[in-house]
Coordinates of C-alpha atoms and ligand atoms in Angstrom, one line a residue:
X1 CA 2.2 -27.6 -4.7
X2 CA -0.1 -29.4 -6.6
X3 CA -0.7 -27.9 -10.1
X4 CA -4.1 -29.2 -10.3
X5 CA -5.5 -27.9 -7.2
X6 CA -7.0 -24.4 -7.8
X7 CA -6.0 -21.4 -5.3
X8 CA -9.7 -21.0 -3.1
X9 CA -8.8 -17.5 -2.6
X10 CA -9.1 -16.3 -5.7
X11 CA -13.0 -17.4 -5.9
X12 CA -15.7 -14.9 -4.8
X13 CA -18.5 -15.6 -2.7
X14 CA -20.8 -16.2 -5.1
X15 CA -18.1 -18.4 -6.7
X16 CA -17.8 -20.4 -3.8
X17 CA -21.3 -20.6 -3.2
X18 CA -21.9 -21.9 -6.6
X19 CA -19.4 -24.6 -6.6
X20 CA -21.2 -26.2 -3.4
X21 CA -24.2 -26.4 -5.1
X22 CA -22.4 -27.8 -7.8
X23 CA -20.9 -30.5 -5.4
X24 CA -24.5 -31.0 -4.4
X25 CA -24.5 -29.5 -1.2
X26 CA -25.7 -26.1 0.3
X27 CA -25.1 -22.5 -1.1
X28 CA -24.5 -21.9 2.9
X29 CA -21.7 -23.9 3.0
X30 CA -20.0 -21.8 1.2
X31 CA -20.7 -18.6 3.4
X32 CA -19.3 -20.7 6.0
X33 CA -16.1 -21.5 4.6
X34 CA -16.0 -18.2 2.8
X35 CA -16.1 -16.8 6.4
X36 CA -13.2 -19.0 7.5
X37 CA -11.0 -18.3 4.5
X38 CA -11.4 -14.5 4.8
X39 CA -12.6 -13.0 8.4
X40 CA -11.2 -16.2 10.3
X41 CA -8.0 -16.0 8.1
X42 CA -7.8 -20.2 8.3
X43 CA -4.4 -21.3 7.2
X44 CA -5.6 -25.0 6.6
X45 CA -8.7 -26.6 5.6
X46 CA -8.6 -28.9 9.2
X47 CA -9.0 -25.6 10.9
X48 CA -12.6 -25.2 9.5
X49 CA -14.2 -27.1 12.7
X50 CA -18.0 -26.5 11.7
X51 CA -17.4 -27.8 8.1
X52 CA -17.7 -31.9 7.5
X53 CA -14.6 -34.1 8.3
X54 CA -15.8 -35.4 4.7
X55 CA -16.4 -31.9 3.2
X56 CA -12.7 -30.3 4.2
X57 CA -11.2 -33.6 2.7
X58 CA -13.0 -32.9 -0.5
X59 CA -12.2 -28.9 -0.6
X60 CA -8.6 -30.5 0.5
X61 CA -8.5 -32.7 -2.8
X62 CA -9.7 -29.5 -5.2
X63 CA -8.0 -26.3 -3.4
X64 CA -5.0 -24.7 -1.8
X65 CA -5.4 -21.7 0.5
X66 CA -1.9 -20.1 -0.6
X67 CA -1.1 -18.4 3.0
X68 CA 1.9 -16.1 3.1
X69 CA 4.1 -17.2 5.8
X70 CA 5.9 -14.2 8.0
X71 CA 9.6 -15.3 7.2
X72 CA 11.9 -12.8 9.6
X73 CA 10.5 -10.4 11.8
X74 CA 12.6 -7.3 13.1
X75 CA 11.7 -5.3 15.5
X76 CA 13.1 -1.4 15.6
X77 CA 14.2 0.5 18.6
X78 CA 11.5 2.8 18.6
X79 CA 9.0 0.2 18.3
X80 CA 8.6 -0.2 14.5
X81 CA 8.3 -3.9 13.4
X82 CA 9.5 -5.3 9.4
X83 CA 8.2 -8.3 8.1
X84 CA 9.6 -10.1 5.3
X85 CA 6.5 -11.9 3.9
X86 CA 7.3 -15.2 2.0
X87 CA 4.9 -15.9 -0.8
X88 CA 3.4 -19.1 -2.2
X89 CA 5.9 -19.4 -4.6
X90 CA 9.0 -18.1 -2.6
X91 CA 9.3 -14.5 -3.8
X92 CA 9.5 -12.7 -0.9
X93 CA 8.1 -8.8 -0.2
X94 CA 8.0 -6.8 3.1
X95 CA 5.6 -5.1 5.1
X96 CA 6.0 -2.7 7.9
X97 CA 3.8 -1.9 11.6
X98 CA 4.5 1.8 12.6
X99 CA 3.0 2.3 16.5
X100 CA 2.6 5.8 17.7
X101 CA 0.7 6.4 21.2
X102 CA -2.5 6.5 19.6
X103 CA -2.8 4.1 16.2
X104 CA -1.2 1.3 14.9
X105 CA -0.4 1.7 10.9
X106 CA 1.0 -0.9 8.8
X107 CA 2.5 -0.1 5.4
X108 CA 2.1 -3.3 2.9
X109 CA 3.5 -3.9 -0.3
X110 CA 1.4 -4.2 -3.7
X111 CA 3.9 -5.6 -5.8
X112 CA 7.1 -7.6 -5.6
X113 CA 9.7 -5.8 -6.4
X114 CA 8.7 -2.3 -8.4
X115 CA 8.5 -1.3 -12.6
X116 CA 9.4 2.4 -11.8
X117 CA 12.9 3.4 -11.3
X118 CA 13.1 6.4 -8.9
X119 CA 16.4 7.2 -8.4
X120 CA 16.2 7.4 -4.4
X121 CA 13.6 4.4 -3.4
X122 CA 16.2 1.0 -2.5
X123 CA 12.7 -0.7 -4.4
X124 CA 13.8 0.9 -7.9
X125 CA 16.7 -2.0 -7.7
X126 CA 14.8 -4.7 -7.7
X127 CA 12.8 -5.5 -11.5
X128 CA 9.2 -5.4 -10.7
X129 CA 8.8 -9.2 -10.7
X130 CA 5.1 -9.4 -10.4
X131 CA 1.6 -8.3 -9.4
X132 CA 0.8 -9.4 -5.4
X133 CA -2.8 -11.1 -5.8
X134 CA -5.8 -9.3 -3.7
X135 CA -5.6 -12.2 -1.0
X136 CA -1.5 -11.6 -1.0
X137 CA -1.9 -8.3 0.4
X138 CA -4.9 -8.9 2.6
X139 CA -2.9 -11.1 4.3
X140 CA 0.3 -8.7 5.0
X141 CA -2.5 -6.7 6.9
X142 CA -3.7 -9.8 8.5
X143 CA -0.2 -10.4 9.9
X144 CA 0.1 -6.8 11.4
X145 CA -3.0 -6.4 13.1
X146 CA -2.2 -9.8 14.7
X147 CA 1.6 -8.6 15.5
X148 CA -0.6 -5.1 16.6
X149 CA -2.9 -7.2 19.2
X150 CA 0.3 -9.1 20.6
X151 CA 2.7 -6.5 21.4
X152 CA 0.3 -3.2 21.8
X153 CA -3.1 -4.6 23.1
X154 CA -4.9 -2.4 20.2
X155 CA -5.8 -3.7 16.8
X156 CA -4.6 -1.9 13.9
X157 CA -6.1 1.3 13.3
X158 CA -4.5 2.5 9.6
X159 CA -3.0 1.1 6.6
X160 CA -1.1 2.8 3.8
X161 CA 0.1 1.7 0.4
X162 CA 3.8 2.7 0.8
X163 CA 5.3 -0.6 0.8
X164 CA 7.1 -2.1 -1.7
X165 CA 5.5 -1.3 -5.7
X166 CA 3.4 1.0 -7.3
X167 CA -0.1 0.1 -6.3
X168 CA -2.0 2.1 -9.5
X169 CA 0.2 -0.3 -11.6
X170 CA -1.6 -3.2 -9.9
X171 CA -4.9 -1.5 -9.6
X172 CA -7.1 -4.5 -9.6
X173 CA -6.0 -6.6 -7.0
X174 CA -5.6 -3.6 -4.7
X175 CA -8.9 -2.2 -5.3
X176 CA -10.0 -6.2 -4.0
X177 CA -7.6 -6.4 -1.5
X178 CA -9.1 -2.9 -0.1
X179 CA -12.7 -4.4 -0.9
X180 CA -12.0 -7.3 1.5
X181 CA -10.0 -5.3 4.1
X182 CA -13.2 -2.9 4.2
X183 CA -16.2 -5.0 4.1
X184 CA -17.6 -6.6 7.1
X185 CA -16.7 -10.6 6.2
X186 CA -13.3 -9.4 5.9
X187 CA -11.9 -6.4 8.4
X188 CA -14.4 -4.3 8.5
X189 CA -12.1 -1.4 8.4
X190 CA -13.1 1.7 7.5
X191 CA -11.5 3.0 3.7
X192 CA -10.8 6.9 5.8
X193 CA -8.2 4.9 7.5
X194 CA -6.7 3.5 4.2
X195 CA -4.1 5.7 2.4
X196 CA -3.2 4.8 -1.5
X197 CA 0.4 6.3 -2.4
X198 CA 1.5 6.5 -6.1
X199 CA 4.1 8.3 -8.0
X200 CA 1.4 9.7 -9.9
X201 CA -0.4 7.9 -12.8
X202 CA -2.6 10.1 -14.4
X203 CA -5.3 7.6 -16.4
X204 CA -5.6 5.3 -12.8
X205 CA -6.3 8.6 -10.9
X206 CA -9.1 9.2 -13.1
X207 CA -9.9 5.5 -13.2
X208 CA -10.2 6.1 -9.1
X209 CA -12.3 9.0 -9.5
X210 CA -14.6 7.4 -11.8
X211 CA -14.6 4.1 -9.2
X212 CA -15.6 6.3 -6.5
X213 CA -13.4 4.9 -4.1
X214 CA -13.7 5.9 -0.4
X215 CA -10.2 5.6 0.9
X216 CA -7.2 8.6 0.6
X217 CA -4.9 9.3 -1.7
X218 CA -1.4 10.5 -1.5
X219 CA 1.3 11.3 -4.1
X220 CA 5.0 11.0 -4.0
X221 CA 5.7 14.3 -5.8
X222 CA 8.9 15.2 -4.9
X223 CA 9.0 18.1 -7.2
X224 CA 6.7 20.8 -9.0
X225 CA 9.2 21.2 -11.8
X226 CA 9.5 18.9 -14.6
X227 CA 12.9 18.5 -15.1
X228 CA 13.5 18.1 -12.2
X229 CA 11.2 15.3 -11.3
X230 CA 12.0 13.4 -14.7
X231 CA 15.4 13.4 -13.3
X232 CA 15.1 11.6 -10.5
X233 CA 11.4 10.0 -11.0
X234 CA 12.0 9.3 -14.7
X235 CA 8.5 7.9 -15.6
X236 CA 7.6 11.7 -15.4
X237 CA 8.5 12.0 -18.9
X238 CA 5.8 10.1 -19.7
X239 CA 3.4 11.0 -17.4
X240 CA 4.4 15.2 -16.8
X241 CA 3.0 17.2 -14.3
X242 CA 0.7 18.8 -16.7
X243 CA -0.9 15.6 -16.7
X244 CA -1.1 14.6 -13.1
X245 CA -2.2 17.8 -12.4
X246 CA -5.2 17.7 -14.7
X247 CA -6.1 14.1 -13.1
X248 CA -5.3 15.4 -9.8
X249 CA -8.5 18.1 -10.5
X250 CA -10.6 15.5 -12.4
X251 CA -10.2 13.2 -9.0
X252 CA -11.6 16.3 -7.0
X253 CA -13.7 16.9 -8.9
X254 CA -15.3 13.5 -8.8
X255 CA -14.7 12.7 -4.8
X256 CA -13.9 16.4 -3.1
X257 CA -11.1 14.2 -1.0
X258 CA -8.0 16.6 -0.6
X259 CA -4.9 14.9 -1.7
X260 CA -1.5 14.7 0.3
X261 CA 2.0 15.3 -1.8
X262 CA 4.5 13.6 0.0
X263 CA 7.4 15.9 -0.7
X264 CA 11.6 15.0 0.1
X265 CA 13.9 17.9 0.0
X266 CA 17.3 16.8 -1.1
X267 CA 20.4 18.8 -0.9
X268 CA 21.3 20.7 -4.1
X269 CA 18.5 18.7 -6.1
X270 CA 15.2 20.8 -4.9
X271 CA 16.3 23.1 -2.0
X272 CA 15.8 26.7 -3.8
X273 CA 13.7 28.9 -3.8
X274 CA 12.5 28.2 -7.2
X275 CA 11.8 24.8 -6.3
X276 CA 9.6 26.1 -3.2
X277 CA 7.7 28.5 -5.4
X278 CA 6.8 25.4 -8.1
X279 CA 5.4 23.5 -5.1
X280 CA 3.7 26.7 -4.2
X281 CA 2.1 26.8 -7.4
X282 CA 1.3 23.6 -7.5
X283 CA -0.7 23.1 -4.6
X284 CA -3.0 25.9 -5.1
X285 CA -4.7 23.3 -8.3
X286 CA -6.4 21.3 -6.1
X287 CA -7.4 21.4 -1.8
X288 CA -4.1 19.6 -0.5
X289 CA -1.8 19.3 2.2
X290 CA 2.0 18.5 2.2
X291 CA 4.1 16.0 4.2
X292 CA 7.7 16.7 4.2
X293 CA 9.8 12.9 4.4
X294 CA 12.6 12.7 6.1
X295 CA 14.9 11.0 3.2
X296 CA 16.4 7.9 4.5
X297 CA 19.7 6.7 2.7
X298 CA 20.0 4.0 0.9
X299 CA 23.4 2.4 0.2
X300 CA 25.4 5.1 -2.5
X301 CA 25.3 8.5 -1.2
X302 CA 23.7 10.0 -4.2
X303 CA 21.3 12.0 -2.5
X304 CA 21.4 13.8 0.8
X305 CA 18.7 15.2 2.9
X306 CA 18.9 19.0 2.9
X307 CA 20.1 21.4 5.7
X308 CA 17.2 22.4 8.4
X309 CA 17.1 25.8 6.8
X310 CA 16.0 25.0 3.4
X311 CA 13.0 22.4 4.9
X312 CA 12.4 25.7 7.4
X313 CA 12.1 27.6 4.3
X314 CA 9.6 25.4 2.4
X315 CA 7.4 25.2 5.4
X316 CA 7.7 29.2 5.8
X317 CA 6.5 29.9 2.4
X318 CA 3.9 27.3 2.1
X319 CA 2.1 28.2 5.6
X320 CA 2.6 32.1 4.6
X321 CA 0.6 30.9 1.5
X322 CA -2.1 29.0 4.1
X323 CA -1.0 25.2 2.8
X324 CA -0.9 23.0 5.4
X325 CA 2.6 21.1 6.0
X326 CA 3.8 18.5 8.3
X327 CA 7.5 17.4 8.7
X328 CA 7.5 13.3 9.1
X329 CA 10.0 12.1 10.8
X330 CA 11.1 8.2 9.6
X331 CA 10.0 5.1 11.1
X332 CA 12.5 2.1 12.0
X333 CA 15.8 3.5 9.6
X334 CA 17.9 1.1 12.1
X335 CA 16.2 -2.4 10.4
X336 CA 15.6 -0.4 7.3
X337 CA 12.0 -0.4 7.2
X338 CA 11.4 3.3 6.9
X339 CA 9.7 4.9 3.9
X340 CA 12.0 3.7 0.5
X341 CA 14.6 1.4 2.2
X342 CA 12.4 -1.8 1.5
X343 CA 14.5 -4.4 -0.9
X344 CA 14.8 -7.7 1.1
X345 CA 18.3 -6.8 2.4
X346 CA 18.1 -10.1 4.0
Ligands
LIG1 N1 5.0 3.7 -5.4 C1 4.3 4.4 -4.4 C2 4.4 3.8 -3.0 C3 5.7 3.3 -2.6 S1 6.9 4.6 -2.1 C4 4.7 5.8 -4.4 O1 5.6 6.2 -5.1 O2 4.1 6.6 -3.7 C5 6.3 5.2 -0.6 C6 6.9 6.6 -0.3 O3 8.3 6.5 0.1 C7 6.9 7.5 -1.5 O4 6.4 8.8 -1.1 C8 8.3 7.5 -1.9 O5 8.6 8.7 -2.6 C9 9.0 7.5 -0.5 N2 10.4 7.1 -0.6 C10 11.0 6.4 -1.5 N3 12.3 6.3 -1.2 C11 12.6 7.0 -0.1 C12 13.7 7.3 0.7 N4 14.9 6.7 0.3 N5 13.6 8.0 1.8 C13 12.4 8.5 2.1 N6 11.2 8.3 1.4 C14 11.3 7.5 0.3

């Protein structure tokens, strides 16, 4: 790549616009190619057919469009389909289409590689290596809808945060990824189909809240009790439950959106009663619901998924206390591309 040559993607509109004047053209010629580079998701500058031969030779000269380029694709048994996304410069992240009879979802990454070190996620492995740009994870949602129209006939109708990274450590560029996914030059999706999941931190919830953003937001929780979370989520030392709760109000305060806890019950780690009770407790701070994960393995055998009784007696107690509970089951475990087994086996 050329060094000189400045990534186009990472001007706005009115960026764009301006360096056309500049270049003594029209403003409008920068809609146009704005238009290509974002809703017509052009991978070259010769695709841009109503542009000048002249004009795409000159934005040629000054720009790249840094593309990512679908490396491997797998496709699951029950339908579910991995991508391993190669980046401009070679790292490599994945991203994930889940198909049910009704919606296409696609879980993208938000960072290569992750900075928190949860004990069961396969990500914790690999050091966080950097930030994906806004135009890095439009594109990972670009690729599924595609992959959604060629196998299933439907576009894609959902997309959540669970990929590899911890979004709300790379707020920015999600928050202009999401922009660009939502607004009508880019997707045009709407943010109630957009799910942001985050281990919890407490100043970027409030940051959210104070954004105003319009799209959901989810929280791996795992556990009510603080010792028990710092153990295996050990970033919970620094930001306790004291304090996500209090953020967790603040951002209901501020939007009156309901928040989901995703929630993994592990053998011997959070199956008692006690543990049931904390989450209990815990959802009655702020409107909510619960999703029970199925936990998928990854390679050491540390943790297990608990017996059928103890997740029977978690949903028992939290419907007898009128919180609503779903039991998810995983998603594509045979090409490891279900929830936490994302770390670029290949
Ligand atoms: N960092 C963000 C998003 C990535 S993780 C977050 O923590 O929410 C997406 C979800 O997968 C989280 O709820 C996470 O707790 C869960 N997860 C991680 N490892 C898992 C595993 N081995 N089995 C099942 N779910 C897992």
């Amino acid at each position: 790549m050329d060094v000189k040559k400045k990534d186009i993607r990472a001007l706005t509109k009115e960026q764009l616009r301006d360096f056309f004047i500049k270049e003594g053209d029209e403003a409008f010629r920068g809609n146009q190619v704005y238009e290509w580079l974002w809703s017509k998701s052009a991978y070259s500058f010769e695709d841009m057919t109503n542009i000048s031969k002249e004009t795409r030779q000159m934005l040629e000269d000054n720009f790249v469009i840094n593309h990512i380029k679908v490396d491997t694709m797998q496709r699951s048994s029950d339908g579910t389909v991995k991508n391993a996304v190669r980046l401009h410069d070679g790292l490599i992240v994945e991203s994930v289409l889940i198909p049910t009879p009704t919606r296409t979802t696609a879980c993208v990454s938000s960072q290569v590689g992750c900075s928190l070190d949860c004990s069961f996620c396969a990500t914790s492995r690999l050091k966080r290596m950097r930030n994906l740009n806004p135009d890095e994870i439009y594109d990972q949602v670009v690729a599924i809808d595609n992959e959604s129209r060629l196998y299933f006939n439907r576009p894609l109708s959902n997309i959540v945060f669970m990929g590899m990274g911890e979004p709300l450590m790379n707020y920015n560029n999600v928050i202009k990824a999401i922009d660009k996914i939502t607004s009508p030059e880019g997707l045009g999706m709407s943010p109630k189909r957009i799910v942001v999941s985050t281990s919890g931190v407490p100043k970027m919830i409030k940051k959210m809240a104070d954004d105003e953003v319009k799209f959901n937001l989810a929280v791996s929780l795992h556990s009510a009790i603080d010792e028990v979370r710092t153990s295996i989520m050990p970033f919970n030392e620094t930001f306790p439950l004291k304090d996500l709760q209090e953020a967790l109000e603040y951002w209901y305060e501020k939007t009156k959106k309901a928040i989901t806890y995703e929630y993994i019950v592990w053998k011997g780690i959070n199956d008692s009663l006690k543990d049931i009770e904390a989450l209990v407790k815990f959802c009655k701070y702020v409107p909510c619901k619960v999703n029970i994960i199925e936990y998928n393995p990854i390679d050491d055998g540390a943790f297990q998924q608990a017996s059928n009784q103890a997740i029977e007696d978690y949903i028992r107690v939290l419907e007898r206390n009128n919180i609503v509970v779903n039991v998810r089951r995983s998603r594509g475990k045979d090409i490891d591309a279900a929830c936490g087994q994302l770390a670029n086996k290949s």
